[in-house]
C-alpha positions as MATLAB code, in Angstrom:
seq = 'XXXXXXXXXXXXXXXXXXXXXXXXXXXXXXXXXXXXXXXXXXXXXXXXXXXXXXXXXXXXXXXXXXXXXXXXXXXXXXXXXXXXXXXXXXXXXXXXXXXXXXXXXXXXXXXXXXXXXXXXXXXXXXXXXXXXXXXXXXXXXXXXXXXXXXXXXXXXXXXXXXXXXXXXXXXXXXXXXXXXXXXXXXXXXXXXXXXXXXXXXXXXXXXXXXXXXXXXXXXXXXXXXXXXXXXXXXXXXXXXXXXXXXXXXXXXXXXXXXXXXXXXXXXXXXXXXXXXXXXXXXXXXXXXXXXXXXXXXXXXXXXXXXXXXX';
ca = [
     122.486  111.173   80.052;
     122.539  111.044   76.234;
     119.204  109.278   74.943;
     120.860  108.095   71.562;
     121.880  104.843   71.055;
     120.649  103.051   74.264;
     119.604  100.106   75.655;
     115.930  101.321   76.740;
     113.594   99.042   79.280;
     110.311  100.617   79.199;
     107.558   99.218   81.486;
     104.228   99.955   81.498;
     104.469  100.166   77.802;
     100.740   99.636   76.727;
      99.542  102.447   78.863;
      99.435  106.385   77.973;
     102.283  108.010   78.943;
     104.896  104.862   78.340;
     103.625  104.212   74.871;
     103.955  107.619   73.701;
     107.234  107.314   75.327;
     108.704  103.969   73.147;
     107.943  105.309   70.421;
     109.594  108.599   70.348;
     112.436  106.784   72.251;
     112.327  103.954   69.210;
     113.722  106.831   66.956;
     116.909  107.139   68.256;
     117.495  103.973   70.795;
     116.625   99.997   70.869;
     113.307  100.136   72.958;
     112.059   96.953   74.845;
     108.718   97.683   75.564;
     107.343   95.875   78.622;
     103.132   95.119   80.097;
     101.221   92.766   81.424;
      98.395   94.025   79.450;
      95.951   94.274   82.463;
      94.972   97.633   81.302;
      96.739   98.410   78.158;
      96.511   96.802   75.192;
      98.963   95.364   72.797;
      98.082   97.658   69.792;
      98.747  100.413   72.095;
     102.418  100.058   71.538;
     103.913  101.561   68.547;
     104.826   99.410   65.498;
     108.474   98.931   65.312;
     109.204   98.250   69.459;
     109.775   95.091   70.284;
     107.043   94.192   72.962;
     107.339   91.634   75.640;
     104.424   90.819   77.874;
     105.802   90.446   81.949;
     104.259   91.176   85.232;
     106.654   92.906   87.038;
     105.278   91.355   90.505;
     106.790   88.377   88.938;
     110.420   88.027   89.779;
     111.259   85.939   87.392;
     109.691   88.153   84.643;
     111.451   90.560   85.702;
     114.853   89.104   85.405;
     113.828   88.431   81.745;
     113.009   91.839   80.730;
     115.730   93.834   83.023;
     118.998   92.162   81.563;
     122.388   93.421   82.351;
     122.449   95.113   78.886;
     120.108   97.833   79.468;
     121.400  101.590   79.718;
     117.665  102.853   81.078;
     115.094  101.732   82.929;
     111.798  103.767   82.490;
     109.653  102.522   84.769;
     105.657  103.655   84.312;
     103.889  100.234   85.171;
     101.520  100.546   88.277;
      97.866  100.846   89.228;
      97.164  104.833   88.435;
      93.528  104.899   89.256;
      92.845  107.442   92.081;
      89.358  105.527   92.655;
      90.655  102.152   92.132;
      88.058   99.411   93.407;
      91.007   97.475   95.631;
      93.271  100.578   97.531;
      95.042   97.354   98.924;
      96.168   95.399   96.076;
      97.134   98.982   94.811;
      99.289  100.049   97.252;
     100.731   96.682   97.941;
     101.163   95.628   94.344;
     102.585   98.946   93.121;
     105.265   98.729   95.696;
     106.162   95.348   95.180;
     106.615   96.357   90.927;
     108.795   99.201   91.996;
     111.186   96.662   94.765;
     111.216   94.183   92.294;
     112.456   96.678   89.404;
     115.246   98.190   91.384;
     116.275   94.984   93.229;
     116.650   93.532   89.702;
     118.418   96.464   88.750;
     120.872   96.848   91.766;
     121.488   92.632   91.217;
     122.883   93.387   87.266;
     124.325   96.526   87.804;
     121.573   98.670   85.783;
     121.972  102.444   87.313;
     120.223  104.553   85.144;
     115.807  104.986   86.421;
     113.125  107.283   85.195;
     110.488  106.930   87.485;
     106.925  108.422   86.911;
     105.234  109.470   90.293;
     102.307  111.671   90.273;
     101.384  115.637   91.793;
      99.462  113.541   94.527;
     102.147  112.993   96.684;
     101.216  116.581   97.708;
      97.670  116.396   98.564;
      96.082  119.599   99.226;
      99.096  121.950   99.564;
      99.107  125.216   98.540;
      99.455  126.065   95.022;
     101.839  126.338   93.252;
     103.429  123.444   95.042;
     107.137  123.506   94.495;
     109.074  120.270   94.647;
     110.291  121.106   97.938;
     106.994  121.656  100.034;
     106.436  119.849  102.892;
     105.251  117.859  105.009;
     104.119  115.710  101.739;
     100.676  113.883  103.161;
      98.526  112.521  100.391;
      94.840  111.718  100.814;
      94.218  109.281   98.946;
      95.950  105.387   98.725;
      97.143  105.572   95.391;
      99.017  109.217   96.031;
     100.365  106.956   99.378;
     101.748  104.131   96.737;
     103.400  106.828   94.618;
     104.862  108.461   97.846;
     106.375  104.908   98.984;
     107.620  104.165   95.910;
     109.652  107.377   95.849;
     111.379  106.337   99.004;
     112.174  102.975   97.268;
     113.756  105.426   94.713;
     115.721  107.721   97.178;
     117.158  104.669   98.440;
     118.319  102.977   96.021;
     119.421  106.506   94.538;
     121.571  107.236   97.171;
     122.583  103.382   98.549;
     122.838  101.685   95.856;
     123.953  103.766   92.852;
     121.017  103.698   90.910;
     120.891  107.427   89.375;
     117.042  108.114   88.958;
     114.509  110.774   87.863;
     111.411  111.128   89.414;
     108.254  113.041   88.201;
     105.616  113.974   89.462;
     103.167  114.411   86.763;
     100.223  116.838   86.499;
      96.971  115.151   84.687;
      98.540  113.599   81.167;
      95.778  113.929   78.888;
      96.308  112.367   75.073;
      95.078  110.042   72.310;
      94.719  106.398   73.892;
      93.777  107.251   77.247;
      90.599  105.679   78.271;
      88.950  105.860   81.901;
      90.063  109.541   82.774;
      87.735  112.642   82.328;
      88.011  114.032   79.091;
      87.444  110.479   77.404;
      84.300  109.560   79.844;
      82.813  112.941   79.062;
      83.121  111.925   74.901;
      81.983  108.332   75.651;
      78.716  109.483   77.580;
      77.573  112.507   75.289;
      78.006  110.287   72.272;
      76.156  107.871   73.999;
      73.742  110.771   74.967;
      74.667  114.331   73.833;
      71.329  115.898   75.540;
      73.084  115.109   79.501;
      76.223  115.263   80.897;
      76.572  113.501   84.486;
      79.743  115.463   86.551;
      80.855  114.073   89.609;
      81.524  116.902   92.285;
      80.027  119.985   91.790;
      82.335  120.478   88.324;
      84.606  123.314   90.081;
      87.580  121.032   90.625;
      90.285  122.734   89.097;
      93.968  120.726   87.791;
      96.414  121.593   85.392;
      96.402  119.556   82.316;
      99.692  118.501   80.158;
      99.711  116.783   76.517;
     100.970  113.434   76.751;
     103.407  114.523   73.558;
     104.718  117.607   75.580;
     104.840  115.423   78.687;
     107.402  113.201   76.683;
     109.302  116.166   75.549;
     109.944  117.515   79.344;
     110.481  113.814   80.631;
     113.658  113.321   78.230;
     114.929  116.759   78.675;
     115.293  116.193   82.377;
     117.038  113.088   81.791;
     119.414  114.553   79.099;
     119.959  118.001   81.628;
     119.409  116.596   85.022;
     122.622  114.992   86.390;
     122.269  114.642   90.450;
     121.862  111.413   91.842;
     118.279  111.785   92.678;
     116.210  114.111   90.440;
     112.338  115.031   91.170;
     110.632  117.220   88.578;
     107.273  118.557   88.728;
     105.746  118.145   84.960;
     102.741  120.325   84.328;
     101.341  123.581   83.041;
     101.352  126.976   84.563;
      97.879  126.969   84.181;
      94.333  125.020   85.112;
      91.171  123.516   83.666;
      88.182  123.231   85.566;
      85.947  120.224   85.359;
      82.922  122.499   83.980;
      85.568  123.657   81.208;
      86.449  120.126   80.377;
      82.899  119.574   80.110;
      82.479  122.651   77.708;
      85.142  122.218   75.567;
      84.353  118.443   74.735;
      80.504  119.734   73.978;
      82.090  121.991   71.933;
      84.157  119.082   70.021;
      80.977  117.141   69.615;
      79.503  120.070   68.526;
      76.407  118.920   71.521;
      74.978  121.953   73.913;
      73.966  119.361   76.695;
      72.739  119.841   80.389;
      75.256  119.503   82.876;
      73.712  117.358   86.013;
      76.081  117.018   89.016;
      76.535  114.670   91.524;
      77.332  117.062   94.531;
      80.335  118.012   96.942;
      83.395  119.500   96.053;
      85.157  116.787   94.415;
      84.952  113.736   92.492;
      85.488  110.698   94.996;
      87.286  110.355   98.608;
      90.832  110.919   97.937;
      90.002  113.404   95.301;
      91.939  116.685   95.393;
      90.016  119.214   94.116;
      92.673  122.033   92.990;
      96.219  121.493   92.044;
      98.526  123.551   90.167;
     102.586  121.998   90.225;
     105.281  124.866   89.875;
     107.167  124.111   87.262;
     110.048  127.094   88.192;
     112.011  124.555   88.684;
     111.961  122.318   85.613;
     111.821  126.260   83.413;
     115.282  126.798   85.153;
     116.259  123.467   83.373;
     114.997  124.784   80.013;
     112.052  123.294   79.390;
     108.553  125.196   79.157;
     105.048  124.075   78.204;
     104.210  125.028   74.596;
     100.147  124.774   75.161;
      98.319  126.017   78.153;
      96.261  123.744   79.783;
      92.842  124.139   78.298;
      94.565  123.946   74.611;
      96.260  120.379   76.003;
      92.913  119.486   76.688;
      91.330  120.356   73.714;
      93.996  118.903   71.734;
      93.062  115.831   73.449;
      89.378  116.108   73.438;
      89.754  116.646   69.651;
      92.093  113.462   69.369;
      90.010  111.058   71.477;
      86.902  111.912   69.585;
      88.534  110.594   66.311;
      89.240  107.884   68.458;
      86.065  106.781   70.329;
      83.833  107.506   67.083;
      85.580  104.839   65.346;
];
């Protein structure tokens, strides 16, 4: 599919991944941008999309924001924390966001959906985990809600028409992300740069992607990618341990703090503590990371600190 001069739906808008993604697709395409604004925030979204605020458990929003005009659905909006407070208005409300899209979809004849699932599908499988490993069995509920909603995907990939891209994402680090590790690491050593709380024992070890590259790689398997159901990997070839993450923000901050840790070898139940995605599979498609993943995260690091000191 040619991203130029479409019709663009993109929900989930306000958050990290899908504002970075309206406004590169703004460029080239008329971008509806769409949020609830439970987590994200209106400023979030780049000047020059048109914004519309919906909650996609709301049918009738819906049907307001997924007309029969739109080429592209991108559909980001869900409950992403791993540690979320309420797994079962996560896993229930995710999956009824996700129905509700592709129903709507499926009812106007929309058949084009880019749909952002996440590397813990997987859970602890051994790395590099290749699109194709199995048995998938996440351990935590919110990898469980991204696994569901791919089967909502499959199905209406392969019953109902809807030609769709799945990803499953590494950890998307960038400027506006708030509540993930790099910027709670700034946020407590510039509220105290002598200590540094880590949960786990700081070993945990994930690749990290730019949310700018992450954009890059999503479009390109759009543009490339032409089977009826598509499921990409996105990541690095490389990790970042937490104790690096922890290093390279001192190093930011230009702090030498003590690291105190909070024991066990991860962060919270559901936690996986190593991942690394092959990405053979999107390379054969011709797309490769530029950065490694400690230069994504100090990219980030470097980005969010201009942010948060403001």
């Amino acid at each position: 599919m040619n991203l130029s001069g479409q019709q663009v739906a993109v929900t989930g808008a306000a958050g990290l991944v899908g504002s970075h993604l309206a406004g590169h697709l703004a460029d080239e395409n008329d971008v509806l941008a769409v949020d609830n604004l439970s987590k994200g925030t209106r400023d979030r979204v780049p000047d020059g999309v048109e914004f519309e605020k919906a909650d996609l458990r709301d049918e009738d929003d819906v049907s307001e924001v997924i007309t029969e005009d739109v080429d592209i659905v991108f559909h980001f909006a869900a409950y992403t924390d791993t540690n979320y407070s309420n797994p079962r208005k996560l896993f229930e409300e995710n999956g009824e966001m996700t129905y509700n899209v592709l129903e709507r979809m499926n009812e106007v004849g929309v058949d084009k959906l880019a749909f952002t699932s996440s590397s813990t599908v997987y859970g602890e499988a051994p790395m590099p985990t290749p699109e194709d490993y199995a048995p998938l069995e996440p351990i935590s509920i919110y990898g469980a809600s991204k696994l569901a909603d791919e089967g909502l995907v499959s199905t209406y990939a392969h019953s109902h028409g809807i030609q769709s891209w799945m990803y499953r994402f590494a950890n998307i680090v960038g400027p506006r992300q708030r509540g993930n590790v790099i910027p709670d690491f700034i946020e407590k050593l510039l509220d105290d740069p002598e200590t540094l709380t880590i949960l786990g024992n700081g070993r945990q070890e994930k690749s990290y992607l730019h949310v700018e590259e992450c954009v890059d790689a999503m479009c390109h398997v759009v543009e490339h990618a032409d089977d009826d159901l598509n499921t990409y990997n996105l990541g690095t070839r490389t990790t970042t341990s937490v104790n690096t993450i922890a290093d390279i923000v001192a190093d930011v901050l230009d702090c030498d703090p003590e690291y105190e840790y909070t024991g066990g070898d991860r962060g919270w139940t559901g936690d996986v503590p190593k991942m690394r995605l092959s990405i053979e599979k999107l390379s054969a498609l011709g797309w490769e990371p530029a950065a490694s993943s400690d230069d994504a995260v100090r990219r980030a690091a470097r980005q969010l600190a201009d942010e948060l000191r403001e």
